[in-house]
PDB file of C-alpha atoms in Angstrom:
ATOM      1  CA  MET A   1      -5.207  65.469-217.068  1.00 42.00           C
ATOM      2  CA  ASN A   2      -6.535  68.394-215.039  1.00 46.00           C
ATOM      3  CA  ASN A   3      -9.558  70.275-216.255  1.00 52.00           C
ATOM      4  CA  LYS A   4      -8.664  73.746-217.535  1.00 55.00           C
ATOM      5  CA  LEU A   5     -10.919  76.511-216.306  1.00 60.00           C
ATOM      6  CA  SER A   6     -11.589  79.664-218.279  1.00 66.00           C
ATOM      7  CA  SER A   7     -13.099  83.093-217.744  1.00 81.00           C
ATOM      8  CA  PRO A   8     -13.808  86.211-219.850  1.00 85.00           C
ATOM      9  CA  GLN A   9     -10.975  87.980-218.042  1.00 85.00           C
ATOM     10  CA  LEU A  10      -8.523  85.219-218.864  1.00 85.00           C
ATOM     11  CA  GLN A  11      -9.594  85.233-222.527  1.00 87.00           C
ATOM     12  CA  ASN A  12      -8.936  88.995-222.740  1.00 87.00           C
ATOM     13  CA  PHE A  13      -5.700  88.461-220.878  1.00 87.00           C
ATOM     14  CA  GLU A  14      -4.542  85.868-223.407  1.00 89.00           C
ATOM     15  CA  LYS A  15      -5.323  88.232-226.288  1.00 91.00           C
ATOM     16  CA  SER A  16      -3.180  90.942-224.722  1.00 91.00           C
ATOM     17  CA  VAL A  17      -0.122  88.707-224.468  1.00 93.00           C
ATOM     18  CA  ALA A  18      -0.590  86.946-227.816  1.00 94.00           C
ATOM     19  CA  PRO A  19       1.656  89.274-229.908  1.00 96.00           C
ATOM     20  CA  LEU A  20       4.667  88.926-227.578  1.00 95.00           C
ATOM     21  CA  ARG A  21       4.018  85.203-227.235  1.00 95.00           C
ATOM     22  CA  ALA A  22       4.128  84.835-231.014  1.00 96.00           C
ATOM     23  CA  GLN A  23       7.321  86.865-231.145  1.00 97.00           C
ATOM     24  CA  LEU A  24       8.959  84.526-228.627  1.00 96.00           C
ATOM     25  CA  LEU A  25       7.867  81.419-230.546  1.00 96.00           C
ATOM     26  CA  THR A  26       9.270  82.728-233.851  1.00 96.00           C
ATOM     27  CA  HIS A  27      12.638  83.783-232.406  1.00 97.00           C
ATOM     28  CA  PRO A  28      15.598  82.762-234.659  1.00 95.00           C
ATOM     29  CA  ILE A  29      17.402  81.076-231.763  1.00 96.00           C
ATOM     30  CA  TYR A  30      15.579  77.785-232.384  1.00 95.00           C
ATOM     31  CA  GLU A  31      17.041  77.460-235.874  1.00 91.00           C
ATOM     32  CA  ASN A  32      20.534  78.007-234.556  1.00 92.00           C
ATOM     33  CA  LEU A  33      20.630  74.916-232.293  1.00 90.00           C
ATOM     34  CA  ARG A  34      21.817  72.602-235.057  1.00 81.00           C
ATOM     35  CA  ASP A  35      24.927  70.964-233.565  1.00 88.00           C
ATOM     36  CA  LEU A  36      26.473  70.068-230.230  1.00 90.00           C
ATOM     37  CA  PRO A  37      28.740  73.156-229.990  1.00 92.00           C
ATOM     38  CA  SER A  38      25.736  75.480-230.352  1.00 93.00           C
ATOM     39  CA  LEU A  39      23.745  73.367-227.902  1.00 93.00           C
ATOM     40  CA  ARG A  40      26.532  73.597-225.347  1.00 95.00           C
ATOM     41  CA  ILE A  41      26.508  77.411-225.553  1.00 96.00           C
ATOM     42  CA  PHE A  42      22.712  77.489-225.259  1.00 96.00           C
ATOM     43  CA  MET A  43      22.676  75.237-222.205  1.00 96.00           C
ATOM     44  CA  LYS A  44      25.441  77.229-220.486  1.00 96.00           C
ATOM     45  CA  TYR A  45      23.028  80.164-220.300  1.00 96.00           C
ATOM     46  CA  HIS A  46      19.610  78.549-220.315  1.00 97.00           C
ATOM     47  CA  VAL A  47      20.397  76.637-217.116  1.00 97.00           C
ATOM     48  CA  PHE A  48      20.027  79.928-215.216  1.00 96.00           C
ATOM     49  CA  ALA A  49      16.413  80.136-216.352  1.00 96.00           C
ATOM     50  CA  VAL A  50      15.923  76.544-215.277  1.00 97.00           C
ATOM     51  CA  TRP A  51      17.317  77.454-211.843  1.00 96.00           C
ATOM     52  CA  ASP A  52      15.514  80.728-211.224  1.00 95.00           C
ATOM     53  CA  PHE A  53      12.205  79.158-212.228  1.00 95.00           C
ATOM     54  CA  MET A  54      12.222  77.444-208.847  1.00 96.00           C
ATOM     55  CA  SER A  55      12.210  80.796-207.031  1.00 95.00           C
ATOM     56  CA  LEU A  56       8.982  81.778-208.837  1.00 95.00           C
ATOM     57  CA  LEU A  57       7.558  78.446-207.836  1.00 96.00           C
ATOM     58  CA  LYS A  58       8.682  78.777-204.221  1.00 97.00           C
ATOM     59  CA  SER A  59       7.281  82.295-204.038  1.00 96.00           C
ATOM     60  CA  LEU A  60       3.916  80.872-204.936  1.00 96.00           C
ATOM     61  CA  GLN A  61       4.262  77.950-202.539  1.00 96.00           C
ATOM     62  CA  ARG A  62       5.223  80.294-199.715  1.00 95.00           C
ATOM     63  CA  ASN A  63       2.243  82.568-200.307  1.00 94.00           C
ATOM     64  CA  LEU A  64      -0.399  79.999-201.184  1.00 95.00           C
ATOM     65  CA  THR A  65       0.450  77.246-198.707  1.00 96.00           C
ATOM     66  CA  CYS A  66       1.744  77.297-195.161  1.00 94.00           C
ATOM     67  CA  VAL A  67       5.448  76.638-194.709  1.00 92.00           C
ATOM     68  CA  ASP A  68       5.593  78.132-191.232  1.00 93.00           C
ATOM     69  CA  ILE A  69       5.920  76.458-187.844  1.00 95.00           C
ATOM     70  CA  PRO A  70       3.444  76.153-186.265  1.00 96.00           C
ATOM     71  CA  TRP A  71       1.361  75.285-189.322  1.00 95.00           C
ATOM     72  CA  ALA A  72      -2.004  76.908-190.015  1.00 94.00           C
ATOM     73  CA  PRO A  73      -4.490  76.156-192.782  1.00 93.00           C
ATOM     74  CA  ARG A  74      -4.604  78.500-195.739  1.00 90.00           C
ATOM     75  CA  PRO A  75      -7.864  80.178-196.775  1.00 88.00           C
ATOM     76  CA  ASN A  76      -7.880  78.739-200.320  1.00 89.00           C
ATOM     77  CA  SER A  77      -7.170  75.020-200.383  1.00 90.00           C
ATOM     78  CA  ARG A  78      -7.694  74.907-204.181  1.00 88.00           C
ATOM     79  CA  THR A  79      -4.752  77.176-204.921  1.00 90.00           C
ATOM     80  CA  ALA A  80      -2.675  75.340-202.295  1.00 92.00           C
ATOM     81  CA  ARG A  81      -3.422  72.043-204.062  1.00 91.00           C
ATOM     82  CA  PHE A  82      -2.604  73.517-207.489  1.00 89.00           C
ATOM     83  CA  ILE A  83       0.849  74.721-206.419  1.00 91.00           C
ATOM     84  CA  ASN A  84       1.702  71.669-204.360  1.00 94.00           C
ATOM     85  CA  GLU A  85       1.012  69.419-207.349  1.00 91.00           C
ATOM     86  CA  ILE A  86       3.393  71.490-209.476  1.00 91.00           C
ATOM     87  CA  VAL A  87       6.070  71.532-206.767  1.00 94.00           C
ATOM     88  CA  LEU A  88       5.962  67.737-206.417  1.00 94.00           C
ATOM     89  CA  ALA A  89       7.060  67.184-210.008  1.00 91.00           C
ATOM     90  CA  GLU A  90       9.391  70.141-210.433  1.00 93.00           C
ATOM     91  CA  GLU A  91      11.356  69.437-207.256  1.00 96.00           C
ATOM     92  CA  THR A  92      11.152  65.636-206.976  1.00 95.00           C
ATOM     93  CA  ASP A  93      10.097  64.151-210.308  1.00 93.00           C
ATOM     94  CA  GLU A  94      10.384  60.379-210.839  1.00 90.00           C
ATOM     95  CA  ILE A  95      12.882  60.371-213.713  1.00 85.00           C
ATOM     96  CA  SER A  96      12.965  56.572-213.804  1.00 83.00           C
ATOM     97  CA  ALA A  97      11.693  53.833-211.491  1.00 86.00           C
ATOM     98  CA  GLY A  98      12.726  54.804-207.954  1.00 89.00           C
ATOM     99  CA  HIS A  99      14.984  57.636-209.191  1.00 91.00           C
ATOM    100  CA  TYR A 100      13.877  61.131-208.128  1.00 94.00           C
ATOM    101  CA  LEU A 101      15.397  64.432-209.196  1.00 95.00           C
ATOM    102  CA  SER A 102      14.460  68.053-209.490  1.00 96.00           C
ATOM    103  CA  HIS A 103      14.227  69.206-213.107  1.00 96.00           C
ATOM    104  CA  PHE A 104      17.165  71.490-212.422  1.00 97.00           C
ATOM    105  CA  GLU A 105      19.298  68.506-211.412  1.00 97.00           C
ATOM    106  CA  LEU A 106      18.182  66.615-214.511  1.00 96.00           C
ATOM    107  CA  TYR A 107      19.266  69.595-216.588  1.00 97.00           C
ATOM    108  CA  LEU A 108      22.717  69.556-214.949  1.00 97.00           C
ATOM    109  CA  GLU A 109      23.033  65.874-215.833  1.00 96.00           C
ATOM    110  CA  ALA A 110      22.140  66.765-219.421  1.00 95.00           C
ATOM    111  CA  MET A 111      24.814  69.449-219.445  1.00 96.00           C
ATOM    112  CA  HIS A 112      27.449  66.975-218.257  1.00 96.00           C
ATOM    113  CA  GLU A 113      26.392  64.542-220.993  1.00 93.00           C
ATOM    114  CA  VAL A 114      26.903  67.040-223.799  1.00 93.00           C
ATOM    115  CA  GLY A 115      29.973  68.702-222.282  1.00 94.00           C
ATOM    116  CA  ALA A 116      28.328  72.069-221.626  1.00 96.00           C
ATOM    117  CA  ASP A 117      30.119  74.478-219.269  1.00 96.00           C
ATOM    118  CA  THR A 118      28.600  74.174-215.808  1.00 96.00           C
ATOM    119  CA  ARG A 119      31.160  76.397-214.080  1.00 95.00           C
ATOM    120  CA  PRO A 120      29.058  79.621-214.192  1.00 93.00           C
ATOM    121  CA  ILE A 121      25.927  78.049-212.703  1.00 95.00           C
ATOM    122  CA  MET A 122      27.932  76.108-210.102  1.00 95.00           C
ATOM    123  CA  SER A 123      29.731  79.319-209.094  1.00 92.00           C
ATOM    124  CA  LEU A 124      26.330  80.963-208.608  1.00 92.00           C
ATOM    125  CA  LEU A 125      25.110  78.062-206.500  1.00 94.00           C
ATOM    126  CA  LYS A 126      28.227  78.408-204.342  1.00 94.00           C
ATOM    127  CA  LEU A 127      27.329  82.080-203.761  1.00 91.00           C
ATOM    128  CA  VAL A 128      23.789  81.060-202.831  1.00 92.00           C
ATOM    129  CA  ALA A 129      25.102  78.468-200.358  1.00 94.00           C
ATOM    130  CA  GLU A 130      27.397  81.080-198.823  1.00 93.00           C
ATOM    131  CA  LYS A 131      24.508  83.607-198.713  1.00 91.00           C
ATOM    132  CA  LYS A 132      26.422  85.946-201.016  1.00 88.00           C
ATOM    133  CA  PHE A 133      24.020  85.867-203.926  1.00 88.00           C
ATOM    134  CA  ASP A 134      23.463  89.446-205.130  1.00 85.00           C
ATOM    135  CA  LEU A 135      22.082  90.620-208.478  1.00 77.00           C
ATOM    136  CA  SER A 136      22.472  94.317-207.714  1.00 71.00           C
ATOM    137  CA  GLN A 137      25.506  94.557-210.006  1.00 61.00           C
ATOM    138  CA  ALA A 138      23.921  92.560-212.826  1.00 61.00           C
ATOM    139  CA  LYS A 139      24.062  94.368-216.136  1.00 58.00           C
ATOM    140  CA  ILE A 140      23.550  92.196-219.189  1.00 66.00           C
ATOM    141  CA  GLY A 141      22.256  88.954-220.603  1.00 78.00           C
ATOM    142  CA  VAL A 142      21.275  86.217-218.246  1.00 91.00           C
ATOM    143  CA  TRP A 143      21.684  88.480-215.236  1.00 91.00           C
ATOM    144  CA  ASP A 144      19.027  90.836-216.573  1.00 91.00           C
ATOM    145  CA  PHE A 145      16.712  87.846-216.968  1.00 94.00           C
ATOM    146  CA  MET A 146      17.283  86.700-213.414  1.00 95.00           C
ATOM    147  CA  SER A 147      16.853  90.237-212.083  1.00 93.00           C
ATOM    148  CA  THR A 148      13.386  90.306-213.698  1.00 94.00           C
ATOM    149  CA  THR A 149      12.547  86.869-212.263  1.00 96.00           C
ATOM    150  CA  PHE A 150      13.477  87.825-208.702  1.00 95.00           C
ATOM    151  CA  SER A 151      11.666  91.135-209.018  1.00 95.00           C
ATOM    152  CA  LEU A 152       8.510  89.332-210.154  1.00 97.00           C
ATOM    153  CA  ALA A 153       8.916  86.706-207.395  1.00 97.00           C
ATOM    154  CA  ALA A 154       8.534  89.511-204.836  1.00 96.00           C
ATOM    155  CA  CYS A 155       5.227  90.721-206.288  1.00 97.00           C
ATOM    156  CA  ALA A 156       1.701  89.901-205.180  1.00 97.00           C
ATOM    157  CA  PRO A 157       0.634  86.273-205.672  1.00 96.00           C
ATOM    158  CA  HIS A 158      -1.633  86.976-208.632  1.00 96.00           C
ATOM    159  CA  GLU A 159       1.230  88.736-210.419  1.00 97.00           C
ATOM    160  CA  VAL A 160       3.660  85.934-209.648  1.00 97.00           C
ATOM    161  CA  ALA A 161       1.099  83.445-210.929  1.00 96.00           C
ATOM    162  CA  ALA A 162       0.696  85.368-214.184  1.00 96.00           C
ATOM    163  CA  ALA A 163       4.461  85.507-214.747  1.00 96.00           C
ATOM    164  CA  PHE A 164       4.699  81.827-213.838  1.00 95.00           C
ATOM    165  CA  LEU A 165       1.926  80.872-216.275  1.00 93.00           C
ATOM    166  CA  PHE A 166       2.629  83.015-219.292  1.00 94.00           C
ATOM    167  CA  GLY A 167       6.349  83.387-218.934  1.00 93.00           C
ATOM    168  CA  ARG A 168       6.951  79.706-218.185  1.00 93.00           C
ATOM    169  CA  GLU A 169       4.259  76.987-218.046  1.00 91.00           C
ATOM    170  CA  ASP A 170       2.134  78.164-220.966  1.00 90.00           C
ATOM    171  CA  ILE A 171       4.980  78.847-223.400  1.00 92.00           C
ATOM    172  CA  ILE A 172       7.476  76.112-222.472  1.00 92.00           C
ATOM    173  CA  PRO A 173       5.843  73.179-224.295  1.00 92.00           C
ATOM    174  CA  GLU A 174       5.899  75.016-227.623  1.00 94.00           C
ATOM    175  CA  MET A 175       9.387  76.461-227.081  1.00 94.00           C
ATOM    176  CA  PHE A 176      10.804  73.095-226.103  1.00 94.00           C
ATOM    177  CA  GLN A 177       9.153  71.344-229.007  1.00 93.00           C
ATOM    178  CA  LYS A 178      10.885  73.798-231.334  1.00 93.00           C
ATOM    179  CA  ILE A 179      14.228  73.043-229.632  1.00 92.00           C
ATOM    180  CA  LEU A 180      13.551  69.285-229.799  1.00 89.00           C
ATOM    181  CA  ASN A 181      12.811  69.550-233.527  1.00 88.00           C
ATOM    182  CA  GLU A 182      16.174  71.149-234.166  1.00 82.00           C
ATOM    183  CA  LEU A 183      18.299  68.881-231.970  1.00 79.00           C
ATOM    184  CA  PRO A 184      21.354  67.457-233.751  1.00 67.00           C
ATOM    185  CA  GLY A 185      21.740  63.697-233.896  1.00 61.00           C
ATOM    186  CA  HIS A 186      18.372  62.842-232.380  1.00 50.00           C
ATOM    187  CA  GLU A 187      19.476  59.310-231.492  1.00 53.00           C
ATOM    188  CA  THR A 188      22.839  60.105-229.957  1.00 57.00           C
ATOM    189  CA  THR A 189      23.316  58.865-226.418  1.00 61.00           C
ATOM    190  CA  SER A 190      24.907  62.189-225.390  1.00 75.00           C
ATOM    191  CA  LEU A 191      21.485  63.890-225.723  1.00 88.00           C
ATOM    192  CA  GLN A 192      19.517  61.330-223.773  1.00 89.00           C
ATOM    193  CA  ASN A 193      18.975  63.414-220.634  1.00 92.00           C
ATOM    194  CA  PHE A 194      18.390  66.661-222.530  1.00 93.00           C
ATOM    195  CA  ARG A 195      15.795  64.971-224.686  1.00 91.00           C
ATOM    196  CA  ARG A 196      14.211  63.531-221.524  1.00 91.00           C
ATOM    197  CA  TYR A 197      14.172  67.010-219.947  1.00 93.00           C
ATOM    198  CA  LEU A 198      12.492  68.582-223.008  1.00 93.00           C
ATOM    199  CA  GLU A 199      10.012  65.772-223.536  1.00 92.00           C
ATOM    200  CA  ARG A 200       9.041  65.691-219.871  1.00 91.00           C
ATOM    201  CA  HIS A 201       8.250  69.407-219.885  1.00 91.00           C
ATOM    202  CA  ILE A 202       6.315  69.204-223.149  1.00 92.00           C
ATOM    203  CA  GLU A 203       4.227  66.476-221.578  1.00 90.00           C
ATOM    204  CA  ILE A 204       3.760  67.689-218.023  1.00 88.00           C
ATOM    205  CA  ASP A 205       3.503  71.450-218.660  1.00 80.00           C
ATOM    206  CA  GLY A 206       1.129  71.000-221.575  1.00 78.00           C
ATOM    207  CA  GLU A 207      -1.127  68.414-219.956  1.00 80.00           C
ATOM    208  CA  GLU A 208      -0.903  69.124-216.230  1.00 84.00           C
ATOM    209  CA  HIS A 209       1.061  72.154-215.016  1.00 87.00           C
ATOM    210  CA  GLY A 210      -0.236  74.570-217.638  1.00 86.00           C
ATOM    211  CA  PRO A 211      -3.920  73.869-216.788  1.00 87.00           C
ATOM    212  CA  LEU A 212      -3.119  73.939-213.038  1.00 88.00           C
ATOM    213  CA  ALA A 213      -1.415  77.326-213.396  1.00 90.00           C
ATOM    214  CA  ARG A 214      -4.391  78.680-215.365  1.00 90.00           C
ATOM    215  CA  ASN A 215      -6.787  77.525-212.685  1.00 90.00           C
ATOM    216  CA  MET A 216      -4.585  79.077-210.061  1.00 91.00           C
ATOM    217  CA  LEU A 217      -4.525  82.463-211.855  1.00 94.00           C
ATOM    218  CA  ILE A 218      -8.299  82.469-212.203  1.00 92.00           C
ATOM    219  CA  GLU A 219      -8.696  81.653-208.474  1.00 91.00           C
ATOM    220  CA  LEU A 220      -6.293  84.439-207.482  1.00 93.00           C
ATOM    221  CA  CYS A 221      -7.713  87.167-209.699  1.00 94.00           C
ATOM    222  CA  GLY A 222     -11.427  86.259-209.562  1.00 91.00           C
ATOM    223  CA  ASN A 223     -13.477  89.149-210.874  1.00 91.00           C
ATOM    224  CA  ASP A 224     -11.071  91.829-209.685  1.00 94.00           C
ATOM    225  CA  ASP A 225     -10.194  93.969-212.741  1.00 93.00           C
ATOM    226  CA  ALA A 226      -7.289  95.602-210.933  1.00 96.00           C
ATOM    227  CA  LYS A 227      -5.735  92.207-210.255  1.00 96.00           C
ATOM    228  CA  TRP A 228      -6.183  91.133-213.878  1.00 95.00           C
ATOM    229  CA  ALA A 229      -4.481  94.351-215.032  1.00 94.00           C
ATOM    230  CA  GLY A 230      -1.563  93.756-212.677  1.00 96.00           C
ATOM    231  CA  ALA A 231      -1.331  90.136-213.790  1.00 96.00           C
ATOM    232  CA  ALA A 232      -1.221  91.198-217.478  1.00 94.00           C
ATOM    233  CA  GLU A 233       1.639  93.585-216.806  1.00 96.00           C
ATOM    234  CA  ALA A 234       3.589  90.875-214.964  1.00 97.00           C
ATOM    235  CA  ALA A 235       2.998  88.395-217.779  1.00 96.00           C
ATOM    236  CA  LEU A 236       4.183  90.832-220.456  1.00 96.00           C
ATOM    237  CA  THR A 237       7.296  91.672-218.379  1.00 97.00           C
ATOM    238  CA  SER A 238       8.071  87.969-218.041  1.00 97.00           C
ATOM    239  CA  ILE A 239       7.733  87.234-221.768  1.00 97.00           C
ATOM    240  CA  GLU A 240       9.767  90.292-222.712  1.00 97.00           C
ATOM    241  CA  ALA A 241      12.528  89.101-220.374  1.00 96.00           C
ATOM    242  CA  ARG A 242      12.585  85.712-222.111  1.00 96.00           C
ATOM    243  CA  ILE A 243      12.830  87.382-225.521  1.00 97.00           C
ATOM    244  CA  HIS A 244      15.755  89.477-224.323  1.00 96.00           C
ATOM    245  CA  LEU A 245      17.400  86.345-222.919  1.00 96.00           C
ATOM    246  CA  TRP A 246      17.044  84.584-226.275  1.00 97.00           C
ATOM    247  CA  ASP A 247      18.448  87.682-228.002  1.00 97.00           C
ATOM    248  CA  PHE A 248      21.504  87.522-225.746  1.00 96.00           C
ATOM    249  CA  VAL A 249      22.074  83.774-226.185  1.00 97.00           C
ATOM    250  CA  ASN A 250      21.601  84.123-229.937  1.00 96.00           C
ATOM    251  CA  ARG A 251      24.295  86.769-230.048  1.00 95.00           C
ATOM    252  CA  GLU A 252      26.600  84.449-228.142  1.00 95.00           C
ATOM    253  CA  LEU A 253      25.846  81.716-230.713  1.00 94.00           C
ATOM    254  CA  ALA A 254      26.631  84.093-233.553  1.00 91.00           C
ATOM    255  CA  THR A 255      29.911  85.106-231.927  1.00 89.00           C
ATOM    256  CA  ALA A 256      30.934  81.460-231.475  1.00 81.00           C
ATOM    257  CA  VAL A 257      29.994  80.090-234.918  1.00 65.00           C
ATOM    258  CA  GLY A 258      30.325  83.238-237.029  1.00 56.00           C
ATOM    259  CA  PRO A 259      27.722  85.499-238.572  1.00 45.00           C
ATOM    260  CA  ALA A 260      27.565  83.469-241.761  1.00 42.00           C
ATOM    261  CA  GLN A 261      26.262  80.425-239.969  1.00 47.00           C
ATOM    262  CA  ALA A 262      23.895  81.870-237.368  1.00 46.00           C
ATOM    263  CA  GLN A 263      20.607  83.519-238.170  1.00 45.00           C
ATOM    264  CA  PRO A 264      20.379  87.185-237.062  1.00 41.00           C
TER     265      PRO A 264
END
């Protein structure tokens, strides 16, 4: 386990995001994931958040380490180490002995297991491969979420780090535990990879990546009040985007199963 640093600025920061964080953790979507049909709908849309997470991560890696040729050392080896440790697991985690996958690829395997629709995300990946990916026409739902992600990924490193921490690494263990608690048929083979995905993130984000991301944010903001203010704004934007994503997916669940069965 990595030691978690703290600072007065971070403590104030955490207080400022606490109300939105609590709103996200009490969202009704968690109670509506009670069966495989609802889980398939959820995964159809949530996979986009799994995918675009990597662009936040790569934005930090690009800015905090050197990925250029010729290589040159970066001025802060601590932040470089923090982000490289996170990249190692997110992009090439050891899922089982000798078997390495990105967490996105593990999620795709989980989608195939439960019969979730992978066509939308695979169509998007095709556009990315053809260099035709464009969110300029995005209007609703998951597209709004991704627009926010890519907008944040283009910000200054301390703002990206704040969105990465409070919109992802800090909140994911508790969110995923809520999903895990509601999973239908806990022992069914069809949920094996999805359970593995959730449990892995509860473990690694709570014990390793969350503390690393906190340390990284403290290093990047230091005692600069302007940077902490910008970081707080980015964090709030990121959490709000997740709440709006959950609102959208919850409406899709209600449409699929009927208003009498889904919580508003």
